[in-house]
PDB file of C-alpha atoms in Angstrom:
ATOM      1  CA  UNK A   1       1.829 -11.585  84.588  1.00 53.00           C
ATOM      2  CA  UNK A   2       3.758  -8.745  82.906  1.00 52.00           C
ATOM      3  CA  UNK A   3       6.844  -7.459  83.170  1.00 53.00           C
ATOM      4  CA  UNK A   4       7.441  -3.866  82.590  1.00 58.00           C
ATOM      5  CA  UNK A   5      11.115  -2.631  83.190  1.00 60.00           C
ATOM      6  CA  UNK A   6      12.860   0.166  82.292  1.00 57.00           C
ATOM      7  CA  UNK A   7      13.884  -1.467  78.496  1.00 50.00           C
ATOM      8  CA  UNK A   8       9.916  -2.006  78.072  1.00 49.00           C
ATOM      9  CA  UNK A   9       9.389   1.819  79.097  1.00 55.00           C
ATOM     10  CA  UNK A  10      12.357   3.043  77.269  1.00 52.00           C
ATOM     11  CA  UNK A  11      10.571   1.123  73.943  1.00 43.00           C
ATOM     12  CA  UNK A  12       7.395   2.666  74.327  1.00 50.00           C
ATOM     13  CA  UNK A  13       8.783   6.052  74.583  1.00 53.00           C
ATOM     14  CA  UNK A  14      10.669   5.296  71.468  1.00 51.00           C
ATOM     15  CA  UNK A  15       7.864   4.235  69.484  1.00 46.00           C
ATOM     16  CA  UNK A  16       5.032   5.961  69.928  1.00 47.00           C
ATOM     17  CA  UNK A  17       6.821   9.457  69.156  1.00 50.00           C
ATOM     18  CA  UNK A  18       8.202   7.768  65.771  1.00 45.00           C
ATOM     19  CA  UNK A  19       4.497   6.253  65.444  1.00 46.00           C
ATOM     20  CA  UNK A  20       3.230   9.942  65.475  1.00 46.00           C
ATOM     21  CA  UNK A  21       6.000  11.218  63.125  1.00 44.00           C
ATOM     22  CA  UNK A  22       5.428   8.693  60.625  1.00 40.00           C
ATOM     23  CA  UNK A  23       1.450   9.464  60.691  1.00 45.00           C
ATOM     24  CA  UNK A  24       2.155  12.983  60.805  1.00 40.00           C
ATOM     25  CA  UNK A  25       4.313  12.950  57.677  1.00 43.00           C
ATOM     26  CA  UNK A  26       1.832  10.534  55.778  1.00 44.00           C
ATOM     27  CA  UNK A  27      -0.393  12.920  56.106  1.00 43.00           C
ATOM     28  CA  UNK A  28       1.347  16.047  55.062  1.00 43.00           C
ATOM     29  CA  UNK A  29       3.032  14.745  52.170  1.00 45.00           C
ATOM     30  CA  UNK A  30      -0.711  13.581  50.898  1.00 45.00           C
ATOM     31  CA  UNK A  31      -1.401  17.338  51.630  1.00 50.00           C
ATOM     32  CA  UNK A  32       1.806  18.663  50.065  1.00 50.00           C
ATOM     33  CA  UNK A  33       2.557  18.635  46.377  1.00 54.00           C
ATOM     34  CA  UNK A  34       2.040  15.073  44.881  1.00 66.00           C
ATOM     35  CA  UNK A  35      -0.797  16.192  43.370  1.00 76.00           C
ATOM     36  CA  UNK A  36      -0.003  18.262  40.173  1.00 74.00           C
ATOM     37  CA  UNK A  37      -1.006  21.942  40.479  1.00 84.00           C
ATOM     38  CA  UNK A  38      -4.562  22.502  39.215  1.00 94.00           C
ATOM     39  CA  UNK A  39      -5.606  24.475  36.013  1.00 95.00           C
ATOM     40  CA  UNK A  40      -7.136  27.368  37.501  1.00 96.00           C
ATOM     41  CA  UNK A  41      -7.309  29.275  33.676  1.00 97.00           C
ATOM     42  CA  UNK A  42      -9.730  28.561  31.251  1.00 96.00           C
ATOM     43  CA  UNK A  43      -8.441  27.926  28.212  1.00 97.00           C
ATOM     44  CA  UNK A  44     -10.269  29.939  24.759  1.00 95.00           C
ATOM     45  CA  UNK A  45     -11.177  27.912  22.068  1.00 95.00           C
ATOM     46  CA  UNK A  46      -9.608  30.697  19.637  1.00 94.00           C
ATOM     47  CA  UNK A  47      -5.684  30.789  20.307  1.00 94.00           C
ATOM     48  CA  UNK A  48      -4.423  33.463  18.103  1.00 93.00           C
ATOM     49  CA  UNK A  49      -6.642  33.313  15.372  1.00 93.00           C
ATOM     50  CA  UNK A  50      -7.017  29.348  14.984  1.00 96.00           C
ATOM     51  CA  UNK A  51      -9.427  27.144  16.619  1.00 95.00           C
ATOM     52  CA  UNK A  52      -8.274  24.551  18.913  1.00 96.00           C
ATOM     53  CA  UNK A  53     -10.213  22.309  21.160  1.00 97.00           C
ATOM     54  CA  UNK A  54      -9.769  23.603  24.384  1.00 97.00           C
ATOM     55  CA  UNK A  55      -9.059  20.182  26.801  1.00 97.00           C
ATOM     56  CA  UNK A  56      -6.193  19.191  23.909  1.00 98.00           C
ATOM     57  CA  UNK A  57      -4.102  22.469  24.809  1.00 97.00           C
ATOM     58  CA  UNK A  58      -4.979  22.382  28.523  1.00 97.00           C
ATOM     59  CA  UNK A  59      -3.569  18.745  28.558  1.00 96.00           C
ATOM     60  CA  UNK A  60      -0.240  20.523  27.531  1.00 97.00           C
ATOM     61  CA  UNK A  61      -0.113  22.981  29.677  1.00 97.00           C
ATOM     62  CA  UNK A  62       1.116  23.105  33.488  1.00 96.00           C
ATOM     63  CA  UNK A  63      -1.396  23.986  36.205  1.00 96.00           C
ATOM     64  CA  UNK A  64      -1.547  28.048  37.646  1.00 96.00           C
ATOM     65  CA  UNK A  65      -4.491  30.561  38.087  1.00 97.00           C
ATOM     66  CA  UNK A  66      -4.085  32.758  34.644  1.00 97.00           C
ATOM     67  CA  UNK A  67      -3.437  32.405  30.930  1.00 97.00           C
ATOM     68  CA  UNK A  68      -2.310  35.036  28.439  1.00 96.00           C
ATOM     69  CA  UNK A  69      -1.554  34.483  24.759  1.00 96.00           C
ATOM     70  CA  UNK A  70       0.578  36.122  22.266  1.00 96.00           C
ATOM     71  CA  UNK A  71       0.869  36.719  18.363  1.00 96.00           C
ATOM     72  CA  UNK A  72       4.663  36.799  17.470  1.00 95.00           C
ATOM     73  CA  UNK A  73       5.901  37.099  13.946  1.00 94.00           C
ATOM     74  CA  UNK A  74       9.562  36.848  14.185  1.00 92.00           C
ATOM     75  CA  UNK A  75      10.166  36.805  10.512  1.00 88.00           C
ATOM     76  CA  UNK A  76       8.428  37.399   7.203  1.00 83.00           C
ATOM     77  CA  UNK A  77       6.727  33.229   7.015  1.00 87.00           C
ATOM     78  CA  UNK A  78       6.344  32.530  10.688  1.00 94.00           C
ATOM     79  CA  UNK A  79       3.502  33.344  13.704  1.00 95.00           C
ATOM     80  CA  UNK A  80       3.396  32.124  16.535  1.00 97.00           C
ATOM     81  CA  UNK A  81       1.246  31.955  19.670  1.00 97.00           C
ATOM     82  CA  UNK A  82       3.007  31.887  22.916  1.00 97.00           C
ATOM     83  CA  UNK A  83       1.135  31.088  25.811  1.00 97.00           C
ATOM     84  CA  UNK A  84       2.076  31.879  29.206  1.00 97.00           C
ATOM     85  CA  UNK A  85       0.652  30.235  32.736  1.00 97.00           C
ATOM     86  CA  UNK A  86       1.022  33.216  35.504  1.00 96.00           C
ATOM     87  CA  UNK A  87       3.067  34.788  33.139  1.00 97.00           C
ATOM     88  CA  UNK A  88       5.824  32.145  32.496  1.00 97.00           C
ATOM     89  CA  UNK A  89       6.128  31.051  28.906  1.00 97.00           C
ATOM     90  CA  UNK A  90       4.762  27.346  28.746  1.00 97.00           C
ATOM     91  CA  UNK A  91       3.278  26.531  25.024  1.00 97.00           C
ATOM     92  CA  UNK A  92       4.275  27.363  21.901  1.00 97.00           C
ATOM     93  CA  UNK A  93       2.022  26.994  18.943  1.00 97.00           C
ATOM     94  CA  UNK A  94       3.395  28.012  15.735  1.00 97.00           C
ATOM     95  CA  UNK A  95       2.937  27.985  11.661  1.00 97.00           C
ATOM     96  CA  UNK A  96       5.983  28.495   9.360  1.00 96.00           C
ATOM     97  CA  UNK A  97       6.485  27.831   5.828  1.00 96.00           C
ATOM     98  CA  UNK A  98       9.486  25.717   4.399  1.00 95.00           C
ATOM     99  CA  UNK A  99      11.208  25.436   1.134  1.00 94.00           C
ATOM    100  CA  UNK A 100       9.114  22.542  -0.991  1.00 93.00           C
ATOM    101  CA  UNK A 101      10.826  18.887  -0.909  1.00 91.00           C
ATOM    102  CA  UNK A 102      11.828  19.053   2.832  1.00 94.00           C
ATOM    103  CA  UNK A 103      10.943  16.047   5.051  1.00 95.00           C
ATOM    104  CA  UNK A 104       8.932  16.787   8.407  1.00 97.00           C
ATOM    105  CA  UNK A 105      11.482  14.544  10.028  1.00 95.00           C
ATOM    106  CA  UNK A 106      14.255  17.241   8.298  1.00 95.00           C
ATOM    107  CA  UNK A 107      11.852  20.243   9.739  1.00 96.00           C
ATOM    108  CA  UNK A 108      11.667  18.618  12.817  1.00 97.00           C
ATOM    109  CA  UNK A 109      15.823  19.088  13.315  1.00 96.00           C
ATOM    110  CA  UNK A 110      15.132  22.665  13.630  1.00 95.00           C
ATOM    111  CA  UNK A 111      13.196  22.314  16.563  1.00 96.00           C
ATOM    112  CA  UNK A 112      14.087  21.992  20.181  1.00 95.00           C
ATOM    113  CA  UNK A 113      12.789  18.319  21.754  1.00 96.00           C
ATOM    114  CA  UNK A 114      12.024  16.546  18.488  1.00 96.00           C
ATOM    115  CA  UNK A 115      15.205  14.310  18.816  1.00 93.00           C
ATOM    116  CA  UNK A 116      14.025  10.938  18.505  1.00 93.00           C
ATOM    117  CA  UNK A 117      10.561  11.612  17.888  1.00 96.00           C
ATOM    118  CA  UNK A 118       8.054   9.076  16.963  1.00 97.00           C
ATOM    119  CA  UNK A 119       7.095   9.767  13.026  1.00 97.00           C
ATOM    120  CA  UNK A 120       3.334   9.175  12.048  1.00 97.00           C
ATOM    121  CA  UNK A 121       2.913   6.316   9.261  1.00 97.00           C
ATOM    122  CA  UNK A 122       1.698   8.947   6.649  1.00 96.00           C
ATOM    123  CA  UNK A 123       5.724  10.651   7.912  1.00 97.00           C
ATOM    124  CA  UNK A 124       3.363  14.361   8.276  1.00 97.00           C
ATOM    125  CA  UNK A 125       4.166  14.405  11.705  1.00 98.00           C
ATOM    126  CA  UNK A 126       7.026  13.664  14.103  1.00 98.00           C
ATOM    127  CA  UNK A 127       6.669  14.552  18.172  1.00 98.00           C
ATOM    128  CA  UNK A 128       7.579  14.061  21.710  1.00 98.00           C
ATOM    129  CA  UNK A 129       6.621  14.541  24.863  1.00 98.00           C
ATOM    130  CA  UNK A 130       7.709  17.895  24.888  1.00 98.00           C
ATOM    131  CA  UNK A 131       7.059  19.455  20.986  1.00 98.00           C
ATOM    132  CA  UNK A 132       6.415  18.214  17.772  1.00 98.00           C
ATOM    133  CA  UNK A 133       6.343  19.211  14.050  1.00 98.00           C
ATOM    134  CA  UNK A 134       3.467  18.729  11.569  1.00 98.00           C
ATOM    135  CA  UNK A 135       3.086  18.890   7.380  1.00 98.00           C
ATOM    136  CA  UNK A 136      -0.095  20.399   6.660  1.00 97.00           C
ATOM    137  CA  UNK A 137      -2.072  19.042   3.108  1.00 96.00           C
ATOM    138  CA  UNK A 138      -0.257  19.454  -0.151  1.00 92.00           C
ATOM    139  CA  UNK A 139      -3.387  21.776  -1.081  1.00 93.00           C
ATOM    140  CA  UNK A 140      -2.093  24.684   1.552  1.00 94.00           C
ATOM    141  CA  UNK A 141      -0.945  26.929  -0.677  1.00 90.00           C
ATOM    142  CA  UNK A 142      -0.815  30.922  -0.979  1.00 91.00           C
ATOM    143  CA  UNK A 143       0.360  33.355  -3.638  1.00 90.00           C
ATOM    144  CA  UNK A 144       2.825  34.737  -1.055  1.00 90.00           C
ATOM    145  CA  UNK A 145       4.688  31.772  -0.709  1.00 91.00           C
ATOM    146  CA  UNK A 146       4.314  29.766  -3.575  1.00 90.00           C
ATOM    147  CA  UNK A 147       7.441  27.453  -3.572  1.00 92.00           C
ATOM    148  CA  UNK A 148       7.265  26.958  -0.033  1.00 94.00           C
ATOM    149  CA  UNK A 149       5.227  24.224   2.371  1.00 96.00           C
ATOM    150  CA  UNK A 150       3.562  25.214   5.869  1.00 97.00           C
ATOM    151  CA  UNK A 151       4.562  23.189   8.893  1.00 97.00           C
ATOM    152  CA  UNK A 152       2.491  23.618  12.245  1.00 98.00           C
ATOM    153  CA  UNK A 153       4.977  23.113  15.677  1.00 98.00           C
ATOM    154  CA  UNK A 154       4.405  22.531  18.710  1.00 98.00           C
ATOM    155  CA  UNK A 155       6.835  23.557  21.956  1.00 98.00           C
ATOM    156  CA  UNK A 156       6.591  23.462  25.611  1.00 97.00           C
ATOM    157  CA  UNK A 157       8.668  25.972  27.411  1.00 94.00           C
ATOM    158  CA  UNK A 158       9.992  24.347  30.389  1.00 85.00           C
ATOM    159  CA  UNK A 159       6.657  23.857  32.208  1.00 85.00           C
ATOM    160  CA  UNK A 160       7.572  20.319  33.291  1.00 92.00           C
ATOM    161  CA  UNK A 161       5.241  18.817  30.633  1.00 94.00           C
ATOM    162  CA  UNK A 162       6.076  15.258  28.982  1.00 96.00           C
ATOM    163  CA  UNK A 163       3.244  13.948  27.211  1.00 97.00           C
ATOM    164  CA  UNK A 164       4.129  11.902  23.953  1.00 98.00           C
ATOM    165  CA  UNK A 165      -0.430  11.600  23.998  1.00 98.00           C
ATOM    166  CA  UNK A 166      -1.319  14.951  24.451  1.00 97.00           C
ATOM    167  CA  UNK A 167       1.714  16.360  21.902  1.00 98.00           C
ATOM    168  CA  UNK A 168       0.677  14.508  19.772  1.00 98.00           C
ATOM    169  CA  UNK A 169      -3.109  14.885  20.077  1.00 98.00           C
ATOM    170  CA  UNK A 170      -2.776  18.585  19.835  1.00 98.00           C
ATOM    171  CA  UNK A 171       0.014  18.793  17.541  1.00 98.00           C
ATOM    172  CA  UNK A 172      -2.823  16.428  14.922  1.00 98.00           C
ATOM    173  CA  UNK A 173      -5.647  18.889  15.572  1.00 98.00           C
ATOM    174  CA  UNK A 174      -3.683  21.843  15.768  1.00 98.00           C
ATOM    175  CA  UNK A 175      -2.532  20.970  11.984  1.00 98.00           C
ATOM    176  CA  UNK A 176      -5.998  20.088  10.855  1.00 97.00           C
ATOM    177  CA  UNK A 177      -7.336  23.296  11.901  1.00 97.00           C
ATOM    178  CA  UNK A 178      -4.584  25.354  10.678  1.00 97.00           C
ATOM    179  CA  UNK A 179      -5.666  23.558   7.327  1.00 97.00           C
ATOM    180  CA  UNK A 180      -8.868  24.984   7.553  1.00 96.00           C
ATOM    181  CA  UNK A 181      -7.688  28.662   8.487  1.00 95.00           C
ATOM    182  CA  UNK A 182      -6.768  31.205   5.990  1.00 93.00           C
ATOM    183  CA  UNK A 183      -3.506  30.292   6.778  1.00 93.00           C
ATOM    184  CA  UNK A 184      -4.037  27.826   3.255  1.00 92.00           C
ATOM    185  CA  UNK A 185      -6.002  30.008   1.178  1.00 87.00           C
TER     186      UNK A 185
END
């Protein structure tokens, strides 16, 4: 034998309304944002003039439906490739030549979001999660800047991205491939 009063009624007319919100909002917070925002773009494997492996720059970039790239040369030993996600400066990639003798931990100090960074063992590169800085080969050397070294950096823009792996993945191959551009002859 049951007993269903007015409490019992009362309690089921309590719970099965919070049962449905609680299902309800399982369900749209699964449907609403915790997923990061997909990478619509396709990213070229040509980014101002240097060849990069696509996935490593992707991997440092936030998601959206379009990318653009730039060439900026904001003084007489520095270009640099901005790239934009729906038109929002995310990525930075850049090349710029320092005085001989400097340290890429010293470089680094010039950058935004190299505080701290974690310094390779051969001390070439230093990086976060959100930019690093990188010491091309001793043999990278051009008649227009003779007493000087080229450093490659790497900067997000305040896409959200913190990713010591991928900074520093693309931050390593960016270098290397800078090494191999006329950038060093």
């Amino acid at each position: 034998m049951s007993v269903r009063g007015p409490l019992h009624q009362r309690l089921i007319a309590t719970v099965v309304p919070l049962a449905a919100t609680v299902a309800l909002a399982a369900t749209l917070s699964a449907c609403s944002g915790d997923e990061p925002p997909k990478k619509a773009y396709t990213v070229p494997t040509s980014l101002c003039g240097i060849s990069v492996d696509p996935a490593l720059v992707k991997a440092a970039l936030p998601g959206g439906d379009s990318l653009t790239s730039a060439t900026v040369k904001p003084n007489g030993g520095t270009v640099r490739c901005n790239l934009s996600v729906d038109g929002k400066e995310a990525l930075s990639l850049a090349q710029t030549w320092w005085t001989q003798g400097q340290t890429t931990a010293t470089v680094s100090q010039g950058y935004a979001d190299t505080d701290n960074g974690t310094v390779s063992e051969d001390l070439r590169f230093v990086h976060t999660g959100k930019a690093g800085v990188g010491k091309t080969v001793s043999s990278c050397k051009v008649s227009r800047q003779p007493d000087q070294d080229l450093y490659t950096v790497v900067q997000t823009r305040d896409s959200g991205i913190d990713d010591p792996d991928a900074i520093e993945k693309l931050l390593t191959a960016y270098t290397k491939a800078v090494e191999e551009s006329p950038a060093c002859r």
